[in-house]
Short mmCIF file of C-alpha atoms in Angstrom, two decimals:
data_model
loop_
_atom_site.label_atom_id
_atom_site.label_comp_id
_atom_site.label_asym_id
_atom_site.label_seq_id
_atom_site.Cartn_x
_atom_site.Cartn_y
_atom_site.Cartn_z
CA UNK A 1016 0.00 0.00 0.00
CA UNK A 1017 1.50 3.30 -1.12
CA UNK A 1018 2.05 5.75 1.72
CA UNK A 1019 1.52 9.45 1.12
CA UNK A 1020 4.23 12.07 1.37
CA UNK A 1021 4.16 15.80 1.94
CA UNK A 1022 5.17 16.28 -1.71
CA UNK A 1023 2.02 14.45 -2.84
CA UNK A 1024 -0.12 16.85 -0.81
CA UNK A 1025 1.80 19.87 -2.07
CA UNK A 1026 1.16 18.78 -5.67
CA UNK A 1027 -2.51 18.21 -4.85
CA UNK A 1028 -2.76 21.76 -3.56
CA UNK A 1029 -1.35 23.11 -6.80
CA UNK A 1030 -3.82 20.96 -8.76
CA UNK A 1031 -6.95 22.02 -6.86
CA UNK A 1032 -6.15 25.67 -6.12
CA UNK A 1033 -8.10 26.98 -9.14
CA UNK A 1034 -11.26 25.29 -7.84
CA UNK A 1035 -11.24 25.54 -4.04
CA UNK A 1036 -11.62 28.41 -1.58
CA UNK A 1037 -8.60 29.28 0.55
CA UNK A 1038 -10.75 29.38 3.67
CA UNK A 1039 -10.25 31.93 6.44
CA UNK A 1040 -8.89 31.32 9.92
CA UNK A 1041 -10.94 32.77 12.78
CA UNK A 1042 -9.53 33.82 16.14
CA UNK A 1043 -11.79 34.38 19.15
CA UNK A 1044 -10.28 36.26 22.06
CA UNK A 1045 -13.13 35.16 24.32
CA UNK A 1046 -12.44 31.47 23.58
CA UNK A 1047 -8.70 32.03 24.02
CA UNK A 1048 -9.41 33.45 27.46
CA UNK A 1049 -11.89 30.70 28.32
CA UNK A 1050 -9.43 27.91 27.51
CA UNK A 1051 -6.19 29.67 28.42
CA UNK A 1052 -4.82 28.92 24.95
CA UNK A 1053 -4.32 30.46 21.52
CA UNK A 1054 -6.94 28.95 19.20
CA UNK A 1055 -6.94 29.26 15.42
CA UNK A 1056 -10.02 27.86 13.63
CA UNK A 1057 -9.57 26.95 9.96
CA UNK A 1058 -13.11 27.42 8.64
CA UNK A 1059 -13.79 24.68 6.12
CA UNK A 1060 -17.48 25.31 6.80
CA UNK A 1061 -16.86 28.16 4.33
CA UNK A 1062 -15.39 25.81 1.72
CA UNK A 1063 -17.30 25.22 -1.52
CA UNK A 1064 -19.98 22.55 -0.94
CA UNK A 1065 -19.78 23.48 2.75
CA UNK A 1066 -16.98 21.16 3.91
CA UNK A 1067 -13.32 20.15 3.56
CA UNK A 1068 -14.47 17.16 1.49
CA UNK A 1069 -14.44 19.33 -1.64
CA UNK A 1070 -10.64 19.37 -1.53
CA UNK A 1071 -10.22 15.61 -1.73
CA UNK A 1072 -13.06 15.13 -4.20
CA UNK A 1073 -11.63 17.77 -6.51
CA UNK A 1074 -8.17 16.24 -6.42
CA UNK A 1075 -9.54 12.80 -7.24
CA UNK A 1076 -11.74 14.05 -10.09
CA UNK A 1077 -9.06 16.24 -11.63
CA UNK A 1078 -6.61 13.32 -11.53
CA UNK A 1079 -8.81 11.08 -13.70
CA UNK A 1080 -7.70 10.60 -17.28
CA UNK A 1081 -10.17 11.51 -20.04
CA UNK A 1082 -11.20 7.90 -20.67
CA UNK A 1083 -12.05 7.42 -16.99
CA UNK A 1084 -13.69 10.81 -16.59
CA UNK A 1085 -16.22 10.45 -19.40
CA UNK A 1086 -17.89 7.54 -17.54
CA UNK A 1087 -18.29 9.65 -14.41
CA UNK A 1088 -17.61 9.02 -10.74
CA UNK A 1089 -19.55 7.21 -8.03
CA UNK A 1090 -19.52 6.93 -4.26
CA UNK A 1091 -21.55 6.14 -1.17
CA UNK A 1092 -21.80 8.87 1.43
CA UNK A 1093 -24.09 10.22 4.14
CA UNK A 1094 -23.65 13.72 2.82
CA UNK A 1095 -20.55 15.91 2.70
CA UNK A 1096 -18.46 13.72 0.39
CA UNK A 1097 -21.52 13.17 -1.78
CA UNK A 1098 -22.04 16.91 -2.25
CA UNK A 1099 -18.33 17.55 -2.73
CA UNK A 1100 -17.97 14.86 -5.38
CA UNK A 1101 -21.08 16.07 -7.16
CA UNK A 1102 -19.70 19.61 -7.41
CA UNK A 1103 -16.21 18.41 -8.37
CA UNK A 1104 -17.74 16.28 -11.13
CA UNK A 1105 -19.92 19.14 -12.37
CA UNK A 1106 -16.82 21.33 -12.58
CA UNK A 1107 -15.39 18.77 -15.01
CA UNK A 1108 -18.72 18.27 -16.80
CA UNK A 1109 -19.00 14.59 -15.89
CA UNK A 1110 -21.76 12.70 -14.03
CA UNK A 1111 -21.64 11.84 -10.32
CA UNK A 1112 -23.63 8.83 -9.07
CA UNK A 1113 -24.30 8.97 -5.33
CA UNK A 1114 -25.61 6.21 -3.04
CA UNK A 1115 -27.04 7.77 0.12
CA UNK A 1116 -28.75 6.20 3.17
CA UNK A 1117 -32.44 7.01 3.43
CA UNK A 1118 -31.90 8.70 6.80
CA UNK A 1119 -29.25 11.16 5.58
CA UNK A 1120 -29.92 14.75 6.77
CA UNK A 1121 -32.22 16.62 4.37
CA UNK A 1122 -29.75 19.51 4.20
CA UNK A 1123 -27.12 17.18 2.78
CA UNK A 1124 -29.55 15.54 0.33
CA UNK A 1125 -30.51 19.00 -0.94
CA UNK A 1126 -26.83 19.90 -1.26
CA UNK A 1127 -26.13 16.89 -3.48
CA UNK A 1128 -29.10 17.66 -5.71
CA UNK A 1129 -28.07 21.31 -6.02
CA UNK A 1130 -24.78 20.12 -7.58
CA UNK A 1131 -26.52 17.75 -10.00
CA UNK A 1132 -25.54 14.55 -8.20
CA UNK A 1133 -27.64 11.55 -9.25
CA UNK A 1134 -28.89 10.03 -5.97
CA UNK A 1135 -29.84 6.42 -5.32
CA UNK A 1136 -31.17 5.87 -1.80
CA UNK A 1137 -30.43 2.74 0.23
CA UNK A 1138 -30.97 1.33 3.70
CA UNK A 1139 -28.68 2.88 6.36
CA UNK A 1140 -26.20 -0.01 6.53
CA UNK A 1141 -22.71 -0.34 5.10
CA UNK A 1142 -23.74 -3.51 3.29
CA UNK A 1143 -26.63 -1.75 1.54
CA UNK A 1144 -24.41 1.19 0.58
CA UNK A 1145 -21.76 -1.08 -0.90
CA UNK A 1146 -24.28 -3.21 -2.80
CA UNK A 1147 -25.94 -0.12 -4.25
CA UNK A 1148 -22.60 1.31 -5.30
CA UNK A 1149 -21.48 -1.95 -6.91
CA UNK A 1150 -24.64 -2.07 -9.03
CA UNK A 1151 -24.13 1.49 -10.26
CA UNK A 1152 -20.45 0.98 -11.09
CA UNK A 1153 -21.26 -2.20 -13.00
CA UNK A 1154 -23.96 -0.42 -14.97
CA UNK A 1155 -22.14 2.84 -15.76
CA UNK A 1156 -18.44 2.07 -15.58
CA UNK A 1157 -18.03 5.06 -13.27
CA UNK A 1158 -14.89 5.33 -11.12
CA UNK A 1159 -15.50 4.74 -7.42
CA UNK A 1160 -14.09 7.60 -5.35
CA UNK A 1161 -13.95 6.38 -1.75
CA UNK A 1162 -14.94 9.03 0.81
CA UNK A 1163 -11.69 8.66 2.77
CA UNK A 1164 -9.70 5.46 2.06
CA UNK A 1165 -8.25 6.83 -1.18
CA UNK A 1166 -4.77 8.18 -1.96
CA UNK A 1167 -5.99 11.17 -4.01
CA UNK A 1168 -8.72 12.05 -1.52
CA UNK A 1169 -6.33 12.05 1.44
CA UNK A 1170 -3.89 14.23 -0.49
CA UNK A 1171 -6.63 16.77 -1.12
CA UNK A 1172 -7.80 16.78 2.49
CA UNK A 1173 -4.29 17.51 3.72
CA UNK A 1174 -4.27 20.84 1.89
CA UNK A 1175 -6.45 22.50 4.55
CA UNK A 1176 -3.72 22.02 7.14
CA UNK A 1177 -1.10 23.14 4.62
CA UNK A 1178 -2.88 26.47 4.23
CA UNK A 1179 -3.48 26.85 7.95
CA UNK A 1180 0.17 26.29 8.82
CA UNK A 1181 1.42 28.50 5.98
CA UNK A 1182 -0.84 31.34 7.16
CA UNK A 1183 -0.66 31.06 10.96
CA UNK A 1184 1.85 28.38 12.02
CA UNK A 1185 3.80 26.98 13.63
CA UNK A 1186 1.49 25.39 16.22
CA UNK A 1187 2.05 23.34 19.37
CA UNK A 1188 -1.03 21.21 18.58
CA UNK A 1189 -3.01 20.60 15.40
CA UNK A 1190 -6.51 19.14 15.74
CA UNK A 1191 -9.19 17.67 13.49
CA UNK A 1192 -12.22 15.45 14.00
CA UNK A 1193 -11.88 11.79 12.98
CA UNK A 1194 -14.41 9.48 11.34
CA UNK A 1195 -13.04 7.53 8.40
CA UNK A 1196 -9.72 9.33 8.83
CA UNK A 1197 -9.24 11.18 5.54
CA UNK A 1198 -8.88 14.64 7.05
CA UNK A 1199 -6.85 13.44 10.04
CA UNK A 1200 -4.38 11.40 8.00
CA UNK A 1201 -3.74 14.14 5.44
CA UNK A 1202 -3.45 16.74 8.20
CA UNK A 1203 -1.02 14.60 10.20
CA UNK A 1204 1.38 14.17 7.26
CA UNK A 1205 1.45 17.91 6.61
CA UNK A 1206 1.74 18.92 10.26
CA UNK A 1207 4.57 16.53 11.09
CA UNK A 1208 6.51 17.56 7.97
CA UNK A 1209 6.23 21.29 8.53
CA UNK A 1210 6.38 21.24 12.37
CA UNK A 1211 8.33 18.12 13.44
CA UNK A 1212 7.64 18.55 17.16
CA UNK A 1213 3.92 19.31 16.79
CA UNK A 1214 1.34 17.12 18.49
CA UNK A 1215 -1.47 15.91 16.25
CA UNK A 1216 -4.62 15.23 18.28
CA UNK A 1217 -8.03 14.20 16.97
CA UNK A 1218 -11.45 14.58 18.53
CA UNK A 1219 -13.94 11.73 18.32
CA UNK A 1220 -17.42 11.15 19.75
CA UNK A 1221 -17.34 8.84 22.78
CA UNK A 1222 -20.38 7.10 21.27
CA UNK A 1223 -18.43 6.35 18.07
CA UNK A 1224 -14.90 5.85 19.37
CA UNK A 1225 -13.58 3.17 17.01
CA UNK A 1226 -10.59 5.29 15.93
CA UNK A 1227 -9.53 5.83 19.54
CA UNK A 1228 -9.83 2.11 20.25
CA UNK A 1229 -8.06 1.22 17.00
CA UNK A 1230 -5.08 3.46 17.76
CA UNK A 1231 -4.71 1.93 21.21
CA UNK A 1232 -5.15 -1.66 19.95
CA UNK A 1233 -2.76 -1.34 17.02
CA UNK A 1234 -5.31 -2.68 14.54
CA UNK A 1235 -8.62 -1.50 13.10
CA UNK A 1236 -11.51 -1.98 15.51
CA UNK A 1237 -14.68 -1.62 13.40
CA UNK A 1238 -17.35 0.86 14.39
CA UNK A 1239 -20.37 -0.93 15.90
CA UNK A 1240 -23.75 0.76 16.29
CA UNK A 1241 -22.42 4.33 16.59
CA UNK A 1242 -25.03 6.63 18.16
CA UNK A 1243 -23.94 10.24 17.87
CA UNK A 1244 -25.24 13.55 16.58
CA UNK A 1245 -21.92 13.83 14.71
CA UNK A 1246 -23.29 11.94 11.70
CA UNK A 1247 -20.13 12.49 9.64
CA UNK A 1248 -18.01 10.56 12.15
CA UNK A 1249 -19.86 7.24 12.28
CA UNK A 1250 -17.67 5.41 9.76
CA UNK A 1251 -14.83 3.02 10.60
CA UNK A 1252 -11.24 3.94 9.76
CA UNK A 1253 -9.99 3.09 6.29
CA UNK A 1254 -6.91 0.89 5.85
CA UNK A 1255 -4.66 3.55 4.36
CA UNK A 1256 -5.97 6.08 6.87
CA UNK A 1257 -5.16 3.78 9.79
CA UNK A 1258 -1.64 3.16 8.47
CA UNK A 1259 -0.98 6.91 8.38
CA UNK A 1260 -2.73 7.68 11.68
CA UNK A 1261 -0.76 4.95 13.46
CA UNK A 1262 2.46 6.52 12.24
CA UNK A 1263 1.76 10.22 12.70
CA UNK A 1264 -1.10 10.87 15.16
CA UNK A 1265 -0.23 11.35 18.84
CA UNK A 1266 -3.64 11.01 20.53
CA UNK A 1267 -7.35 10.70 19.95
CA UNK A 1268 -9.53 12.27 22.63
CA UNK A 1269 -13.21 11.46 22.92
CA UNK A 1270 -16.10 13.75 23.82
CA UNK A 1271 -19.64 13.22 25.09
CA UNK A 1272 -22.74 14.23 23.16
CA UNK A 1273 -23.35 16.99 25.71
CA UNK A 1274 -19.88 18.41 25.15
CA UNK A 1275 -20.37 18.31 21.37
CA UNK A 1276 -23.56 20.34 21.75
CA UNK A 1277 -21.80 22.78 24.08
CA UNK A 1278 -18.94 23.17 21.60
CA UNK A 1279 -21.36 23.95 18.76
CA UNK A 1280 -22.87 26.72 20.88
CA UNK A 1281 -19.47 28.12 21.87
CA UNK A 1282 -18.28 28.23 18.27
CA UNK A 1283 -21.43 30.05 17.19
CA UNK A 1284 -21.70 32.52 20.05
CA UNK A 1285 -18.03 33.22 20.73
CA UNK A 1286 -16.45 32.87 17.29
CA UNK A 1287 -19.33 33.34 14.85
CA UNK A 1288 -18.68 29.87 13.36
CA UNK A 1289 -21.72 27.89 12.23
CA UNK A 1290 -20.46 24.33 12.64
CA UNK A 1291 -22.17 21.01 12.10
CA UNK A 1292 -21.77 18.53 15.00
CA UNK A 1293 -18.78 16.67 13.52
CA UNK A 1294 -16.87 19.95 13.22
CA UNK A 1295 -17.34 20.76 16.90
CA UNK A 1296 -15.92 17.50 18.23
CA UNK A 1297 -12.28 18.68 18.57
CA UNK A 1298 -13.39 21.67 20.67
CA UNK A 1299 -15.64 19.31 22.65
CA UNK A 1300 -12.57 17.18 23.37
CA UNK A 1301 -10.81 20.31 24.60
CA UNK A 1302 -13.72 21.03 26.95
CA UNK A 1303 -13.16 17.63 28.58
CA UNK A 1304 -9.33 17.82 28.63
CA UNK A 1305 -8.58 21.48 29.39
CA UNK A 1306 -5.23 20.93 31.11
CA UNK A 1307 -3.77 19.22 28.04
CA UNK A 1308 -4.33 22.35 25.94
CA UNK A 1309 -3.64 25.17 28.39
CA UNK A 1310 -0.96 27.66 27.26
CA UNK A 1311 -0.70 26.00 23.85
CA UNK A 1312 -1.02 27.43 20.35
CA UNK A 1313 -3.61 25.24 18.63
CA UNK A 1314 -4.65 25.03 14.99
CA UNK A 1315 -8.07 23.40 14.63
CA UNK A 1316 -9.85 22.50 11.40
CA UNK A 1317 -13.59 23.16 11.43
CA UNK A 1318 -14.54 20.45 8.97
CA UNK A 1319 -17.95 21.60 7.73
CA UNK A 1320 -21.14 23.55 8.22
CA UNK A 1321 -23.82 21.61 6.38
CA UNK A 1322 -26.61 21.85 8.91
CA UNK A 1323 -29.89 23.75 8.84
CA UNK A 1324 -30.78 26.44 11.37
CA UNK A 1325 -33.68 24.27 12.49
CA UNK A 1326 -31.51 21.21 13.10
CA UNK A 1327 -28.85 23.30 14.83
CA UNK A 1328 -31.48 24.69 17.20
CA UNK A 1329 -32.93 21.26 17.91
CA UNK A 1330 -29.54 19.72 18.66
CA UNK A 1331 -28.29 22.52 20.89
CA UNK A 1332 -31.53 23.36 22.72
CA UNK A 1333 -30.90 21.13 25.72
CA UNK A 1334 -27.29 22.27 26.06
CA UNK A 1335 -27.98 26.01 25.87
#
C-alpha cells in the first residue's frame, strides 16, 4: 500500500487551487481566554460545498484521465463527500452517481441535488451502501471515489492544514475530528513535515470511538452501532488512513454528546462559526481535557457547516 508524502499533498494543492476556496482562519479572544490557549479555527465550513471534502473530491476528479472521466464518478456517502464529489464532477462536466442512506440529513440531500448529483437511496447499513454502489459501477463504468480510504482524496484533504500552517503556524497542537480518517491522516502528514515537534490530536465522539480504540489496539476496531449527533463521524477507519494515523497521530480524545452540543454553541456565540456537530468534536474534546491544551497554540480544522438552522437549534436546545 502506497504511503503518502508531503510532496504528494503539495502537488494536490497546486492541482486544486483553481477550484477551491482558501478558507479563512478565525480567532476568538473570548475562547482564548476561556481555555487559556491560543486557538486558530480553519473554517472549512466556508469551503465550496460546505466542507473540507471538496478538496479531496476535486483532487480525485481532476486526476482522472479523459477515458475514466467520461464515464463519471460514483460513491456512497451520508452527505458531505456526496455533495463535494457532485460539485467536483460538475466542474469537469462529468456525471456523479451517489448512493445515500435514506436517513441522511435533508440539508445534505438537498446539497447533493443542487450540484446535479444523481442520488440512489439505500438502507442505512454499510452492506446496503456497498451493494448499491457496486450495481451502479457495474452499470455505468463510473470510477469509485472512496470518501476517505483513497490516496488522491487524502492528499486533497491535507491541503487545509497546509494552508493553515502556511498562514498562521507553527502550532504546538493541530486538531481535526476523525471518522473515516481522511482529514486526520492528510493533516497529520502535513503537520509533522512542517512542524516536526507538533502534536497531532483528533477529537472523536465517545459514542463512536472506534478510531480511539483502534489506535490503542494497534489494529482497526470496526465501528459498531455508533449513536452520535456527529453523523459524519460514524464510519470506521480506512486501511490507508489507519496506516498513516498509526504513524503520525499522537492522541485521539473522545467527547460526550453533551460536550459536542456545548462546543457547537461556543463556536457560534463566541467565534461566529456555524459548525455542524462533527466539526465541533475537537473543541468538545478540549472542553473535557482542558489541562492538556492550556498555554498551547492550537490550529483546529472546522470540517464543515452543512446543517440547517432548524436542526442546529434542535440539537443545541438542551445544552444552551
